[in-house]
Amino acid sequence: MLSHTSLYILDIALMGMGIYALIAKRHIIKKIIGVVIIEYAINLFLILIGYRAEGVAVAPIQDAEIGATELAAKAVDPLPQALVLTSIVIGLGTLALMAALAIKLYEKYKTFDMSEINRLRG
Amino acid sequence: MNHILPLMVGIPLGMAVITLILSKIHNRIADISATATTIATAAMSFYLIGTGESTYWMGGWFPPFGITLVFDGLSSLLLIIVNTVALLSVVFSLSYMEKYTAKPKFYSLFLFMLAGMNGVVLTGDLFNMFVFLEIASIASYALVGFGVEHEELEASFKYLILGTVASTMVLLGVALTYAMTGSVNMADVSAMLKSFPATKTMAFAAGAFIMGFALKSGLVPFHAWLPDAHPSAPAPVSAMLSGVLIKAIGVYAMVRVIFDVLGASPVFLEIMLVLGALSMAVGGFLAIGQWNLKRMFAYSSISQMGYVVVALGLGTHLGFIAGLFHLFNHAAFKSLLFLSAGSIEHATGTRDMKELGGLAQRMPVTSTTTAIGALSISGVPPFNGFFSKLLIILACVAAGRWFLAALAAGVGVVTLLYFLKAMRFSLFGELPKALSNIKEVPFPMAFSVIALAVVCLAVGVIFLVDPAFSDIFLQPAAEVLMDGLKSNASSYIASVLGG
Amino acid sequence: MDIKEITRDKSLGMTIIVKTISRLIVSFILVFGLYIVLYGHITPGGGFAGGVILAISYVLLILAFGGKVAVAKMSGFWASMWDNLGALAFVVIGFLGLIGGYFFLNFINHGTPGKLISAGIIPLCNIAIAVKVGAALYAVFLALSIYGRISTEEDE
């Protein structure tokens, strides 16, 4: 069983991995994957903020079996989940745009190597 | 409740979609609807000046629970800049964008970008700011790559990657802020942060925010994407990107978060000064060596945004006035310059200064407006750029920052130098044989550049003779920033939470 | 061409096993997507998740049978049209709130929590979002897979 802190550390490690892929890899698709990993690490971070380490966490939905006070004490924070959903949608938009650009770049330059795509300089 | 506030976002957003639907009937409808929308938003932004500060609760949910739209002096200034430049850019595109296919898609993306920027300027909610930031950014990534040629795609991809990293940093800042305070409403967060001592987590969140917004506004050392992205876009988009986008989602967002949410501590102001001074100097010196007209203007944007950030980072009333005035002026003359460069490219088919020359003989209107823009940005009296640069230097001196004052003056000379180069090689000299049969641009393009040139000249003169200009536009905005300097509960918090 | 004929024709799409299973399962995916959308306000899910599932049923058609079957059911033009209409519906719902005094005001009777007809405008928003997301995701998939591939083949 992992403690709360180590979850955060793992999350930051995931983000570091994304940054590594973004900086060190020259392949366009790998760069895109790096960006997506960074995005997801932040999303995971937001989810972790709403997580309750103590006690049993339940989904933030009220029904007949669970009273309002018990729900407030036990349920995970729903706001970060709503925020993450929005941020995932935005991530989907950017990912689609990145994929489209990657296809178009390949059409024009016949390569996925970012170091060969260098017409703009100075 | 001021019902115009949600309309500033809602109308462009709705019209962006309606434009696409109606354009399936006829392409011309897109021209009309985009122009009508921008006229409406520009008119509303001017109407809002007289209405005073107000807040709006989206869906009737009161703060800190719902999304709040906050309108104050600073928002007012930015709204006017954004919507006026948008209107003139759309008028310019009526003729300019003819050479591109899929014009309705251009207008749709343009209106999405406009909605996003209006949203960023108006919102009083940190996460909502991130969402609008992304709407504006994603539309601008697509617009940069609108030409789908080699350079455009490369620039768009670079901009997309760095822009996404910037947005992610902003989101990290929002997440950390939420973790610390349990709220994303700016006024609520600010009130809570003032009540407990500064922590390392908040410092980290502030770092994430500043890095994200600095990347979006292209400040050195986060500027790598800007000289690629801004010149590659179609001219009206370049004008929007350089003229307003880097201000609305970069500098404005940074200033709003630092002053109204985190509280403007001396550390943040010092960071702004360093970023601004670096941008000012590096952008200016890199611009000298450029031979591509639009690329030079892009580097000049970095340099001029440095001026704005330095002035705002001084933390004095005069500094705020000077910085905001320069922000206003830069929007006017930089969009003028980019639109004029677009006119030149439209007529000659090139933007390489080595292939240009003698345009003053053939294109009197464009040449005059380009010259006015260049003289304004170089700080030649009586144009508006002179007064704002003078104020910035005076503010630096008044704050005891002699080095910054000297740097600002020195970079001002450098600016004059490279714009003289631009004018010498493009407007004057001998007309190359290849360009002997070029014509003046059509009316809508000429109208836009003339309007902006008139703004450049008129604002300079009006600022000199009539203090009412400063009272209406600049003072309320500067008051908002002065308010952010206070360490106790500010009137921003009171107006949002108590309203 | 009829979808059953394509299933039998070995030259089109993927193997016959995949095609048969997809043909059987695709309507269930569609119905499940609709359920997620319509019950979005009282159970986990909602417009975005449901819209993605709706789009996936079309994407499955493309994957199993090739592009033509899905395009015959919904062309790129209609995908982008529905995409726009969904977004428009969402904005219109926001503007209708102005009648009650606020942008995006929940102006319909909220009803009893937990019932299907409840929560005011939230189910309507979910439906608008589902149309928008489903059509947009399908259009993106079409653009990236079919249209993207055609243009690269022409170049080479």
PDB file of N, CA and C in Angstrom, chain B residues 1 3 6-7 10-11 13-14 17-18 20-21 24 56-60, chain C residues 77 80-81 83-85 87-88 91 95 98 101-106 132:
ATOM      1  N   MET B   1     -26.130  43.550 -12.000  1.00  0.00           N
ATOM      2  CA  MET B   1     -25.748  42.600 -13.051  1.00  0.00           C
ATOM      3  C   MET B   1     -25.659  43.299 -14.399  1.00  0.00           C
ATOM      4  N   HIS B   3     -25.501  42.578 -18.199  1.00  0.00           N
ATOM      5  CA  HIS B   3     -25.699  41.440 -19.093  1.00  0.00           C
ATOM      6  C   HIS B   3     -24.799  41.461 -20.318  1.00  0.00           C
ATOM      7  N   PRO B   6     -21.467  38.516 -20.233  1.00  0.00           N
ATOM      8  CA  PRO B   6     -21.471  37.190 -20.867  1.00  0.00           C
ATOM      9  C   PRO B   6     -21.607  37.269 -22.379  1.00  0.00           C
ATOM     10  N   LEU B   7     -22.261  38.337 -22.877  1.00  0.00           N
ATOM     11  CA  LEU B   7     -22.417  38.445 -24.329  1.00  0.00           C
ATOM     12  C   LEU B   7     -21.075  38.654 -25.015  1.00  0.00           C
ATOM     13  N   GLY B  10     -20.176  35.137 -25.276  1.00  0.00           N
ATOM     14  CA  GLY B  10     -21.188  34.291 -25.898  1.00  0.00           C
ATOM     15  C   GLY B  10     -21.407  34.595 -27.365  1.00  0.00           C
ATOM     16  N   ILE B  11     -21.418  35.881 -27.719  1.00  0.00           N
ATOM     17  CA  ILE B  11     -21.702  36.222 -29.119  1.00  0.00           C
ATOM     18  C   ILE B  11     -20.625  35.716 -30.062  1.00  0.00           C
ATOM     19  N   LEU B  13     -18.604  33.292 -29.610  1.00  0.00           N
ATOM     20  CA  LEU B  13     -18.626  31.829 -29.550  1.00  0.00           C
ATOM     21  C   LEU B  13     -19.767  31.276 -30.401  1.00  0.00           C
ATOM     22  N   GLY B  14     -20.957  31.856 -30.231  1.00  0.00           N
ATOM     23  CA  GLY B  14     -22.092  31.391 -31.014  1.00  0.00           C
ATOM     24  C   GLY B  14     -21.925  31.697 -32.488  1.00  0.00           C
ATOM     25  N   VAL B  17     -19.778  29.381 -34.615  1.00  0.00           N
ATOM     26  CA  VAL B  17     -20.461  28.172 -35.089  1.00  0.00           C
ATOM     27  C   VAL B  17     -21.449  28.518 -36.201  1.00  0.00           C
ATOM     28  N   ILE B  18     -22.233  29.586 -35.980  1.00  0.00           N
ATOM     29  CA  ILE B  18     -23.245  29.967 -36.973  1.00  0.00           C
ATOM     30  C   ILE B  18     -22.571  30.314 -38.301  1.00  0.00           C
ATOM     31  N   LEU B  20     -19.955  29.007 -39.603  1.00  0.00           N
ATOM     32  CA  LEU B  20     -19.644  27.772 -40.337  1.00  0.00           C
ATOM     33  C   LEU B  20     -20.897  27.183 -40.956  1.00  0.00           C
ATOM     34  N   ILE B  21     -22.015  27.196 -40.196  1.00  0.00           N
ATOM     35  CA  ILE B  21     -23.239  26.589 -40.719  1.00  0.00           C
ATOM     36  C   ILE B  21     -23.745  27.381 -41.917  1.00  0.00           C
ATOM     37  N   LYS B  24     -22.182  27.177 -45.463  1.00  0.00           N
ATOM     38  CA  LYS B  24     -22.508  26.062 -46.371  1.00  0.00           C
ATOM     39  C   LYS B  24     -23.509  26.529 -47.422  1.00  0.00           C
ATOM     40  N   TYR B  56     -20.573  39.554 -12.800  1.00  0.00           N
ATOM     41  CA  TYR B  56     -21.692  38.797 -13.347  1.00  0.00           C
ATOM     42  C   TYR B  56     -21.586  37.362 -12.861  1.00  0.00           C
ATOM     43  N   TRP B  57     -22.698  36.831 -12.362  1.00  0.00           N
ATOM     44  CA  TRP B  57     -22.691  35.450 -11.880  1.00  0.00           C
ATOM     45  C   TRP B  57     -23.257  34.555 -12.955  1.00  0.00           C
ATOM     46  N   MET B  58     -22.434  33.709 -13.516  1.00  0.00           N
ATOM     47  CA  MET B  58     -22.909  32.808 -14.569  1.00  0.00           C
ATOM     48  C   MET B  58     -23.924  31.835 -13.983  1.00  0.00           C
ATOM     49  N   GLY B  59     -25.067  31.737 -14.627  1.00  0.00           N
ATOM     50  CA  GLY B  59     -26.102  30.799 -14.207  1.00  0.00           C
ATOM     51  C   GLY B  59     -26.714  31.146 -12.866  1.00  0.00           C
ATOM     52  N   GLY B  60     -26.480  32.369 -12.365  1.00  0.00           N
ATOM     53  CA  GLY B  60     -27.058  32.752 -11.100  1.00  0.00           C
ATOM     54  C   GLY B  60     -26.358  32.160  -9.891  1.00  0.00           C
TER      55      GLY B  60
ATOM     56  N   PHE C  77     -19.400  15.869 -44.412  1.00  0.00           N
ATOM     57  CA  PHE C  77     -20.189  17.101 -44.385  1.00  0.00           C
ATOM     58  C   PHE C  77     -21.168  17.083 -43.227  1.00  0.00           C
ATOM     59  N   SER C  80     -19.523  17.321 -39.757  1.00  0.00           N
ATOM     60  CA  SER C  80     -19.165  18.677 -39.325  1.00  0.00           C
ATOM     61  C   SER C  80     -20.419  19.504 -39.084  1.00  0.00           C
ATOM     62  N   MET C  81     -21.505  19.209 -39.842  1.00  0.00           N
ATOM     63  CA  MET C  81     -22.754  19.937 -39.625  1.00  0.00           C
ATOM     64  C   MET C  81     -23.322  19.633 -38.244  1.00  0.00           C
ATOM     65  N   ASP C  83     -21.711  18.541 -35.739  1.00  0.00           N
ATOM     66  CA  ASP C  83     -20.756  19.124 -34.800  1.00  0.00           C
ATOM     67  C   ASP C  83     -21.124  20.577 -34.514  1.00  0.00           C
ATOM     68  N   ASN C  84     -21.358  21.350 -35.621  1.00  0.00           N
ATOM     69  CA  ASN C  84     -21.715  22.759 -35.446  1.00  0.00           C
ATOM     70  C   ASN C  84     -23.060  22.917 -34.762  1.00  0.00           C
ATOM     71  N   LEU C  85     -24.026  22.080 -35.170  1.00  0.00           N
ATOM     72  CA  LEU C  85     -25.365  22.217 -34.594  1.00  0.00           C
ATOM     73  C   LEU C  85     -25.354  21.917 -33.096  1.00  0.00           C
ATOM     74  N   ALA C  87     -22.825  22.339 -31.023  1.00  0.00           N
ATOM     75  CA  ALA C  87     -22.226  23.491 -30.345  1.00  0.00           C
ATOM     76  C   ALA C  87     -23.227  24.639 -30.287  1.00  0.00           C
ATOM     77  N   LEU C  88     -23.947  24.841 -31.408  1.00  0.00           N
ATOM     78  CA  LEU C  88     -24.930  25.932 -31.458  1.00  0.00           C
ATOM     79  C   LEU C  88     -26.018  25.704 -30.417  1.00  0.00           C
ATOM     80  N   VAL C  91     -24.789  26.714 -27.019  1.00  0.00           N
ATOM     81  CA  VAL C  91     -24.743  28.169 -26.820  1.00  0.00           C
ATOM     82  C   VAL C  91     -26.153  28.729 -26.694  1.00  0.00           C
ATOM     83  N   PHE C  95     -27.936  31.067 -23.939  1.00  0.00           N
ATOM     84  CA  PHE C  95     -28.610  32.344 -24.170  1.00  0.00           C
ATOM     85  C   PHE C  95     -30.036  32.312 -23.659  1.00  0.00           C
ATOM     86  N   LEU C  98     -30.786  33.685 -20.336  1.00  0.00           N
ATOM     87  CA  LEU C  98     -30.920  35.138 -20.153  1.00  0.00           C
ATOM     88  C   LEU C  98     -32.364  35.538 -19.921  1.00  0.00           C
ATOM     89  N   GLY C 101     -32.846  35.702 -16.484  1.00  0.00           N
ATOM     90  CA  GLY C 101     -32.065  36.711 -15.799  1.00  0.00           C
ATOM     91  C   GLY C 101     -30.567  36.475 -15.805  1.00  0.00           C
ATOM     92  N   TYR C 102     -30.121  35.253 -16.071  1.00  0.00           N
ATOM     93  CA  TYR C 102     -28.693  34.986 -16.056  1.00  0.00           C
ATOM     94  C   TYR C 102     -28.306  34.147 -17.261  1.00  0.00           C
ATOM     95  N   PHE C 103     -27.086  34.390 -17.774  1.00  0.00           N
ATOM     96  CA  PHE C 103     -26.533  33.527 -18.807  1.00  0.00           C
ATOM     97  C   PHE C 103     -26.336  32.134 -18.212  1.00  0.00           C
ATOM     98  N   PHE C 104     -26.785  31.103 -18.933  1.00  0.00           N
ATOM     99  CA  PHE C 104     -26.694  29.715 -18.469  1.00  0.00           C
ATOM    100  C   PHE C 104     -27.480  29.449 -17.193  1.00  0.00           C
ATOM    101  N   LEU C 105     -28.551  30.229 -16.974  1.00  0.00           N
ATOM    102  CA  LEU C 105     -29.396  29.939 -15.816  1.00  0.00           C
ATOM    103  C   LEU C 105     -30.161  28.644 -16.063  1.00  0.00           C
ATOM    104  N   ASN C 106     -30.278  27.834 -15.012  1.00  0.00           N
ATOM    105  CA  ASN C 106     -31.040  26.591 -15.113  1.00  0.00           C
ATOM    106  C   ASN C 106     -32.515  26.943 -14.966  1.00  0.00           C
ATOM    107  N   LYS C 132     -22.299  17.210 -30.220  1.00  0.00           N
ATOM    108  CA  LYS C 132     -21.081  17.944 -30.581  1.00  0.00           C
ATOM    109  C   LYS C 132     -19.858  17.026 -30.515  1.00  0.00           C
TER     110      LYS C 132
END
